[in-house]
Short mmCIF file of C-alpha atoms and ligand atoms in Angstrom, two decimals:
data_model
loop_
_atom_site.label_atom_id
_atom_site.label_comp_id
_atom_site.label_asym_id
_atom_site.label_seq_id
_atom_site.Cartn_x
_atom_site.Cartn_y
_atom_site.Cartn_z
CA MET J 142 -33.04 -83.96 9.51
CA ALA J 143 -30.83 -87.02 9.56
CA ASP J 144 -29.60 -86.18 6.08
CA LYS J 145 -28.34 -82.88 7.34
CA PHE J 146 -25.90 -84.62 9.61
CA MET J 147 -24.79 -86.96 6.82
CA ASN J 148 -24.14 -84.13 4.40
CA ASP J 149 -20.46 -83.23 4.29
CA GLU J 150 -21.28 -79.81 2.90
CA VAL J 151 -23.12 -78.69 6.01
CA SER J 152 -21.08 -76.13 7.92
CA TYR J 153 -19.33 -76.88 11.17
CA ASP J 154 -21.53 -74.36 12.96
CA ALA J 155 -24.74 -75.93 11.69
CA ARG J 156 -23.66 -79.30 13.03
CA PHE J 157 -23.47 -77.79 16.49
CA ASP J 158 -26.79 -76.03 16.58
CA PRO J 159 -27.61 -77.06 20.16
CA LYS J 160 -31.18 -77.91 19.17
CA LEU J 161 -30.04 -80.27 16.42
CA ALA J 162 -27.04 -81.84 18.12
CA PRO J 163 -27.48 -85.03 20.14
CA ARG J 164 -29.01 -83.94 23.41
CA TYR J 165 -26.31 -85.49 25.56
CA SER J 166 -23.48 -83.73 23.77
CA GLU J 167 -21.70 -80.42 24.23
CA ILE J 168 -21.73 -78.11 27.24
CA ALA J 169 -25.10 -78.26 28.97
CA THR J 170 -27.12 -75.03 28.73
CA PHE J 171 -30.53 -74.00 30.04
CA LEU J 172 -33.19 -75.61 27.83
CA ARG J 173 -30.44 -76.28 25.25
CA ALA J 174 -30.34 -72.64 24.23
CA PRO J 175 -27.17 -71.26 22.67
CA LEU J 176 -24.67 -70.02 25.22
CA VAL J 177 -23.64 -66.38 25.29
CA THR J 178 -19.96 -66.54 26.13
CA ASP J 179 -19.15 -62.85 25.61
CA PHE J 180 -21.74 -61.13 27.81
CA ASP J 181 -20.68 -57.61 26.79
CA ARG J 182 -20.86 -58.15 23.04
CA GLU J 183 -23.56 -60.79 22.60
CA LEU J 184 -26.27 -59.69 25.00
CA ALA J 185 -27.77 -57.10 22.64
CA GLY J 186 -30.32 -58.79 20.45
CA VAL J 187 -31.26 -61.45 23.00
CA ASP J 188 -35.04 -61.49 23.54
CA ILE J 189 -35.11 -63.85 26.52
CA ALA J 190 -32.08 -64.25 28.77
CA LEU J 191 -31.85 -67.53 30.65
CA ALA J 192 -29.60 -66.90 33.62
CA GLY J 193 -28.34 -68.76 36.66
CA VAL J 194 -28.14 -67.22 40.12
CA PRO J 195 -25.99 -69.66 42.11
CA TYR J 196 -26.57 -68.05 45.49
CA ASP J 197 -28.04 -69.47 48.70
CA GLY J 198 -26.77 -67.01 51.28
CA GLY J 199 -30.38 -66.26 52.22
CA VAL J 200 -31.53 -69.70 53.37
CA THR J 201 -33.02 -70.12 56.82
CA ASN J 202 -32.50 -73.86 57.03
CA ARG J 203 -30.89 -76.31 54.60
CA PRO J 204 -28.43 -74.83 52.06
CA GLY J 205 -27.73 -76.20 48.59
CA ALA J 206 -29.71 -74.09 46.11
CA ARG J 207 -26.45 -72.51 44.95
CA HIS J 208 -25.96 -75.73 42.99
CA GLY J 209 -29.35 -75.36 41.29
CA PRO J 210 -28.32 -73.68 38.02
CA ARG J 211 -25.69 -76.28 37.12
CA GLU J 212 -27.98 -79.25 37.73
CA ILE J 213 -30.91 -77.60 35.94
CA ARG J 214 -28.57 -77.14 32.97
CA ASN J 215 -27.62 -80.83 33.17
CA GLN J 216 -31.26 -81.94 33.28
CA SER J 217 -32.02 -79.49 30.47
CA SER J 218 -30.39 -82.07 28.22
CA LEU J 219 -33.74 -83.86 28.35
CA MET J 220 -35.65 -80.87 27.01
CA ARG J 221 -37.06 -80.43 23.50
CA SER J 222 -38.49 -77.41 21.70
CA ILE J 223 -42.15 -77.71 20.62
CA HIS J 224 -44.76 -77.63 23.38
CA HIS J 225 -47.06 -80.64 23.18
CA VAL J 226 -50.21 -78.66 24.08
CA THR J 227 -49.72 -75.21 22.57
CA ARG J 228 -47.35 -76.20 19.72
CA ILE J 229 -45.25 -73.17 20.59
CA ASP J 230 -41.54 -73.38 19.81
CA PRO J 231 -40.10 -70.58 21.94
CA HIS J 232 -36.73 -70.84 20.21
CA ALA J 233 -38.42 -70.14 16.87
CA LEU J 234 -40.48 -67.22 18.21
CA CYS J 235 -37.62 -65.40 19.91
CA ARG J 236 -33.88 -65.27 20.29
CA VAL J 237 -33.42 -67.27 23.47
CA ALA J 238 -29.96 -67.54 24.98
CA ASP J 239 -28.28 -68.91 28.08
CA VAL J 240 -26.40 -65.83 29.28
CA GLY J 241 -24.52 -67.68 31.98
CA ASP J 242 -24.56 -67.10 35.72
CA VAL J 243 -24.35 -63.94 37.79
CA ARG J 244 -20.60 -63.36 38.08
CA PHE J 245 -20.08 -63.06 41.81
CA SER J 246 -16.92 -61.46 43.12
CA ALA J 247 -18.07 -61.03 46.74
CA VAL J 248 -20.46 -63.89 47.37
CA MET J 249 -19.48 -64.13 51.04
CA ASN J 250 -20.92 -60.65 51.66
CA ASN J 251 -24.71 -60.82 51.45
CA ASP J 252 -25.22 -57.12 50.71
CA ALA J 253 -22.53 -57.12 48.03
CA ALA J 254 -23.90 -60.33 46.51
CA ARG J 255 -27.37 -58.80 46.35
CA ALA J 256 -25.94 -55.77 44.54
CA GLU J 257 -24.11 -58.04 42.09
CA ILE J 258 -27.33 -59.90 41.28
CA ARG J 259 -29.14 -56.57 40.78
CA ASP J 260 -26.34 -55.18 38.57
CA PHE J 261 -26.34 -58.31 36.39
CA PHE J 262 -30.09 -58.12 35.76
CA GLU J 263 -29.89 -54.36 35.20
CA ARG J 264 -27.65 -55.14 32.24
CA VAL J 265 -30.12 -57.73 30.96
CA HIS J 266 -32.93 -55.21 31.42
CA ALA J 267 -30.96 -52.45 29.68
CA VAL J 268 -31.00 -54.38 26.40
CA ARG J 269 -34.72 -55.08 26.88
CA ALA J 270 -34.21 -58.83 27.25
CA LEU J 271 -36.78 -60.60 29.43
CA PRO J 272 -35.04 -62.45 32.29
CA LEU J 273 -35.85 -66.06 33.11
CA SER J 274 -33.59 -67.19 35.91
CA ALA J 275 -32.80 -70.32 37.88
CA GLY J 276 -31.92 -69.89 41.54
CA GLY J 277 -30.53 -69.93 43.96
CA ASP J 278 -32.70 -69.47 47.00
CA HIS J 279 -35.76 -67.21 46.86
CA SER J 280 -33.88 -64.17 48.19
CA VAL J 281 -32.60 -63.63 44.63
CA THR J 282 -36.03 -62.53 43.40
CA TYR J 283 -35.69 -59.25 45.32
CA PRO J 284 -32.56 -57.96 43.52
CA ILE J 285 -34.01 -59.18 40.20
CA LEU J 286 -37.11 -57.05 40.85
CA GLU J 287 -34.85 -54.17 41.89
CA ALA J 288 -33.38 -54.38 38.38
CA ILE J 289 -36.54 -54.75 36.31
CA ALA J 290 -39.36 -53.12 38.30
CA ARG J 291 -37.94 -49.69 39.10
CA GLU J 292 -40.00 -47.93 36.43
CA ARG J 293 -43.34 -49.04 37.87
CA PRO J 294 -44.66 -51.59 40.35
CA VAL J 295 -45.38 -54.99 38.81
CA GLY J 296 -47.88 -57.75 39.46
CA VAL J 297 -46.67 -61.18 40.52
CA VAL J 298 -47.93 -64.73 40.13
CA HIS J 299 -46.11 -66.51 42.97
CA ILE J 300 -46.27 -70.27 43.49
CA ASP J 301 -44.76 -71.39 46.79
CA ALA J 302 -45.50 -73.15 50.08
CA HIS J 303 -44.46 -69.92 51.81
CA THR J 304 -45.59 -66.32 51.43
CA ASP J 305 -41.99 -65.02 51.66
CA THR J 306 -43.28 -61.79 53.15
CA TRP J 307 -41.60 -62.25 56.51
CA GLY J 308 -39.45 -59.65 58.23
CA GLU J 309 -35.89 -59.59 59.50
CA LEU J 310 -34.39 -62.96 60.39
CA GLN J 311 -31.11 -63.53 62.23
CA GLY J 312 -30.00 -59.97 61.68
CA SER J 313 -30.87 -59.50 58.00
CA LYS J 314 -33.94 -58.41 56.08
CA PHE J 315 -32.37 -59.93 52.96
CA ASN J 316 -33.20 -63.63 53.27
CA HIS J 317 -35.25 -66.20 51.37
CA GLY J 318 -38.30 -65.63 53.56
CA SER J 319 -38.55 -61.93 52.75
CA PRO J 320 -38.11 -61.05 49.04
CA PHE J 321 -41.71 -59.98 48.45
CA ARG J 322 -41.93 -57.89 51.63
CA LEU J 323 -38.77 -56.03 50.64
CA ALA J 324 -40.14 -55.54 47.13
CA VAL J 325 -43.45 -54.20 48.42
CA GLU J 326 -41.62 -51.83 50.80
CA ASP J 327 -39.57 -50.56 47.84
CA GLY J 328 -42.63 -50.04 45.65
CA LEU J 329 -41.45 -52.69 43.16
CA ILE J 330 -44.62 -54.78 43.53
CA ASP J 331 -48.25 -53.68 43.53
CA PRO J 332 -49.48 -56.06 46.26
CA THR J 333 -53.07 -55.77 45.02
CA ARG J 334 -51.81 -57.30 41.75
CA MET J 335 -50.04 -60.21 43.46
CA ILE J 336 -51.36 -63.74 43.95
CA GLN J 337 -49.66 -66.37 46.12
CA ILE J 338 -50.61 -69.96 45.35
CA GLY J 339 -50.00 -73.18 47.28
CA ILE J 340 -49.28 -71.70 50.70
CA ARG J 341 -49.14 -74.23 53.56
CA GLY J 342 -47.15 -75.58 56.48
CA ALA J 343 -47.01 -74.59 60.13
CA GLN J 344 -45.13 -71.47 61.17
CA ASN J 345 -43.85 -70.25 64.55
CA ALA J 346 -45.46 -66.83 64.02
CA GLU J 347 -48.21 -65.50 61.78
CA ASP J 348 -46.37 -62.36 60.70
CA GLY J 349 -45.69 -63.31 57.07
CA TRP J 350 -49.19 -64.63 56.37
CA GLN J 351 -50.69 -61.53 57.95
CA TYR J 352 -48.40 -59.14 56.06
CA SER J 353 -49.58 -60.54 52.71
CA LEU J 354 -53.23 -60.19 53.70
CA ASP J 355 -52.75 -56.72 55.19
CA LYS J 356 -51.18 -55.50 51.95
CA GLY J 357 -54.04 -56.84 49.86
CA MET J 358 -52.35 -59.80 48.20
CA ARG J 359 -54.58 -62.67 47.11
CA VAL J 360 -53.35 -65.66 49.12
CA ILE J 361 -54.53 -69.12 48.07
CA PHE J 362 -53.64 -71.71 50.65
CA ILE J 363 -53.40 -75.27 49.33
CA GLU J 364 -56.80 -76.20 50.80
CA GLU J 365 -58.50 -73.46 48.79
CA PHE J 366 -56.49 -74.51 45.73
CA GLU J 367 -57.89 -78.01 46.06
CA ASP J 368 -61.43 -76.77 46.64
CA LEU J 369 -61.38 -74.36 43.68
CA GLY J 370 -59.52 -76.55 41.20
CA VAL J 371 -56.88 -75.48 38.70
CA GLU J 372 -59.14 -73.71 36.20
CA ALA J 373 -60.74 -71.49 38.85
CA VAL J 374 -57.32 -70.64 40.30
CA ILE J 375 -56.16 -69.66 36.81
CA ALA J 376 -59.18 -67.39 36.45
CA GLU J 377 -58.46 -65.84 39.83
CA ALA J 378 -54.79 -65.27 38.93
CA ARG J 379 -55.79 -63.59 35.66
CA ARG J 380 -58.30 -61.39 37.49
CA VAL J 381 -55.76 -60.34 40.12
CA VAL J 382 -52.85 -59.44 37.82
CA GLY J 383 -55.00 -58.04 34.98
CA ASP J 384 -53.22 -56.79 31.88
CA GLY J 385 -50.41 -54.89 33.62
CA PRO J 386 -46.77 -56.01 33.66
CA THR J 387 -46.47 -59.26 35.57
CA TYR J 388 -43.63 -61.40 36.88
CA VAL J 389 -43.82 -65.17 37.54
CA SER J 390 -41.91 -66.55 40.52
CA PHE J 391 -41.98 -70.31 41.05
CA ASP J 392 -40.50 -71.78 44.24
CA VAL J 393 -40.24 -75.55 43.71
CA ASP J 394 -41.30 -76.14 47.30
CA GLY J 395 -44.77 -75.08 46.15
CA LEU J 396 -44.85 -78.54 44.61
CA ASP J 397 -45.35 -81.59 46.78
CA PRO J 398 -41.97 -83.02 47.88
CA VAL J 399 -42.95 -86.19 46.04
CA PHE J 400 -42.22 -84.25 42.86
CA ALA J 401 -39.52 -81.94 44.19
CA PRO J 402 -37.71 -83.45 47.18
CA GLY J 403 -34.51 -81.56 46.39
CA THR J 404 -35.27 -78.30 48.13
CA GLY J 405 -34.25 -76.61 51.37
CA THR J 406 -37.60 -76.19 53.13
CA PRO J 407 -39.97 -78.89 51.84
CA GLU J 408 -43.61 -78.85 52.96
CA VAL J 409 -45.72 -81.95 52.37
CA GLY J 410 -49.20 -81.75 50.86
CA GLY J 411 -48.41 -79.52 47.88
CA LEU J 412 -49.23 -79.08 44.20
CA THR J 413 -48.70 -81.89 41.75
CA MET J 414 -46.48 -81.21 38.76
CA ARG J 415 -49.46 -81.67 36.43
CA GLU J 416 -51.40 -79.03 38.34
CA ALA J 417 -48.40 -76.69 38.14
CA GLN J 418 -48.02 -77.21 34.39
CA ARG J 419 -51.70 -76.57 33.75
CA LEU J 420 -51.59 -73.53 36.01
CA LEU J 421 -48.68 -72.03 34.09
CA ARG J 422 -50.28 -72.75 30.70
CA GLY J 423 -53.32 -70.87 31.96
CA LEU J 424 -51.22 -67.69 32.09
CA ARG J 425 -50.93 -67.42 28.28
CA GLY J 426 -51.59 -63.96 26.94
CA LEU J 427 -50.71 -62.07 30.12
CA ASN J 428 -48.30 -59.15 29.96
CA LEU J 429 -45.34 -61.12 31.31
CA ILE J 430 -41.99 -59.41 31.86
CA GLY J 431 -39.87 -62.17 33.39
CA GLY J 432 -39.77 -65.10 35.72
CA ASP J 433 -37.72 -67.34 37.93
CA VAL J 434 -37.58 -70.90 39.24
CA VAL J 435 -35.92 -71.04 42.65
CA GLU J 436 -34.98 -73.32 45.53
CA VAL J 437 -33.83 -76.37 43.54
CA ALA J 438 -31.23 -77.81 45.95
CA PRO J 439 -29.33 -80.66 44.25
CA PRO J 440 -27.66 -81.99 47.44
CA PHE J 441 -31.13 -83.19 48.54
CA ASP J 442 -32.13 -84.32 45.06
CA GLN J 443 -31.33 -88.03 45.14
CA THR J 444 -32.59 -88.84 41.66
CA GLY J 445 -32.12 -85.54 39.84
CA ASN J 446 -35.88 -85.25 39.38
CA THR J 447 -36.14 -81.90 41.15
CA ALA J 448 -33.68 -80.40 38.69
CA LEU J 449 -35.67 -81.93 35.81
CA VAL J 450 -38.81 -80.39 37.33
CA GLY J 451 -36.93 -77.09 37.52
CA ALA J 452 -35.91 -77.28 33.86
CA THR J 453 -39.46 -78.21 32.85
CA LEU J 454 -40.96 -75.31 34.81
CA MET J 455 -38.45 -72.99 33.12
CA TYR J 456 -39.57 -74.36 29.75
CA GLU J 457 -43.25 -73.73 30.55
CA ILE J 458 -42.44 -70.15 31.62
CA LEU J 459 -40.19 -69.68 28.58
CA CYS J 460 -43.11 -70.53 26.29
CA LEU J 461 -45.21 -67.85 28.03
CA LEU J 462 -42.47 -65.24 27.79
CA ALA J 463 -41.76 -66.05 24.13
CA GLU J 464 -45.40 -65.56 23.22
CA ALA J 465 -45.53 -62.33 25.24
CA ARG J 466 -42.39 -60.99 23.57
CA ALA J 467 -43.44 -62.04 20.05
CA GLY J 468 -46.89 -60.53 20.61
CA ALA J 469 -45.43 -57.25 21.82
CA ARG J 470 -43.15 -57.16 18.76
CA SER J 471 -45.92 -57.72 16.24
CA GLY J 472 -48.50 -55.63 18.11
MN1 MN P 790 -40.04 -69.10 48.44
MN1 MN P 791 -40.94 -71.86 49.76
#
């Protein structure tokens, strides 16, 4: 590989293959994927679209997740290609691209911003690219599901400290505590094919917890997670979602704040990063249609580790999506 860089006959473009270039060089992109700069012309042919949703108009407490995509791109400079356990190279299996951020023109208007997020992912969905996004607060998952789950309700593997099935807050049903309730109400999610993992922390009302249970979601509080262990939780997740289309939504506050302090609503006593990585690897072979990593809030991320965690979770999910897409292509 070194010879390639020493060879004067190598083309200019080959020198700047983002996977071969020095990792600290060039414009930072998600997981060092090539950047799509002309969304209209270049989107067709992308298998997996890595996208940023720099929006935190739905937070109930500390803002800052709007800065998540940029810092996850920065920390993505540390990422490499071949998975050390599965030996998957997602970039070799599929055409993976960073398609940029949702282009907001009315971010101060929550309803308009939600529509802009939905419209962006509708365009990704129209070319049959699988979306893998970086938030943003968790409200963004609802308009993403509006874009990709209209044809039929989907299953969801949801890792979070919070069920995010709460109702209206401060005058809006569109907030980061409600995306999955809105999606169930719209028929975008089959709640009996949804599992919520890592739930914990005191609440001032029981409404959200109860809503999940009433709708038939499988809710695994952190105590049950610890009692069952990772492998049994994986088996339960696979049982719940089955072989139907399934979305993965990872809120970094599902992790213990030791691993992910840079988030708006931290809850102590959460998953370790190793547990999260093993959990995600246990989802290989499912019929996965997209995913997101949300609630990375760089203003609270003193060391940058939460953004590195965010990039690493995106990489784990990317490997799953790449296998799913490559399998669907060959099967
Ligand atoms: Mn959440
Ligand atoms: Mn949360």
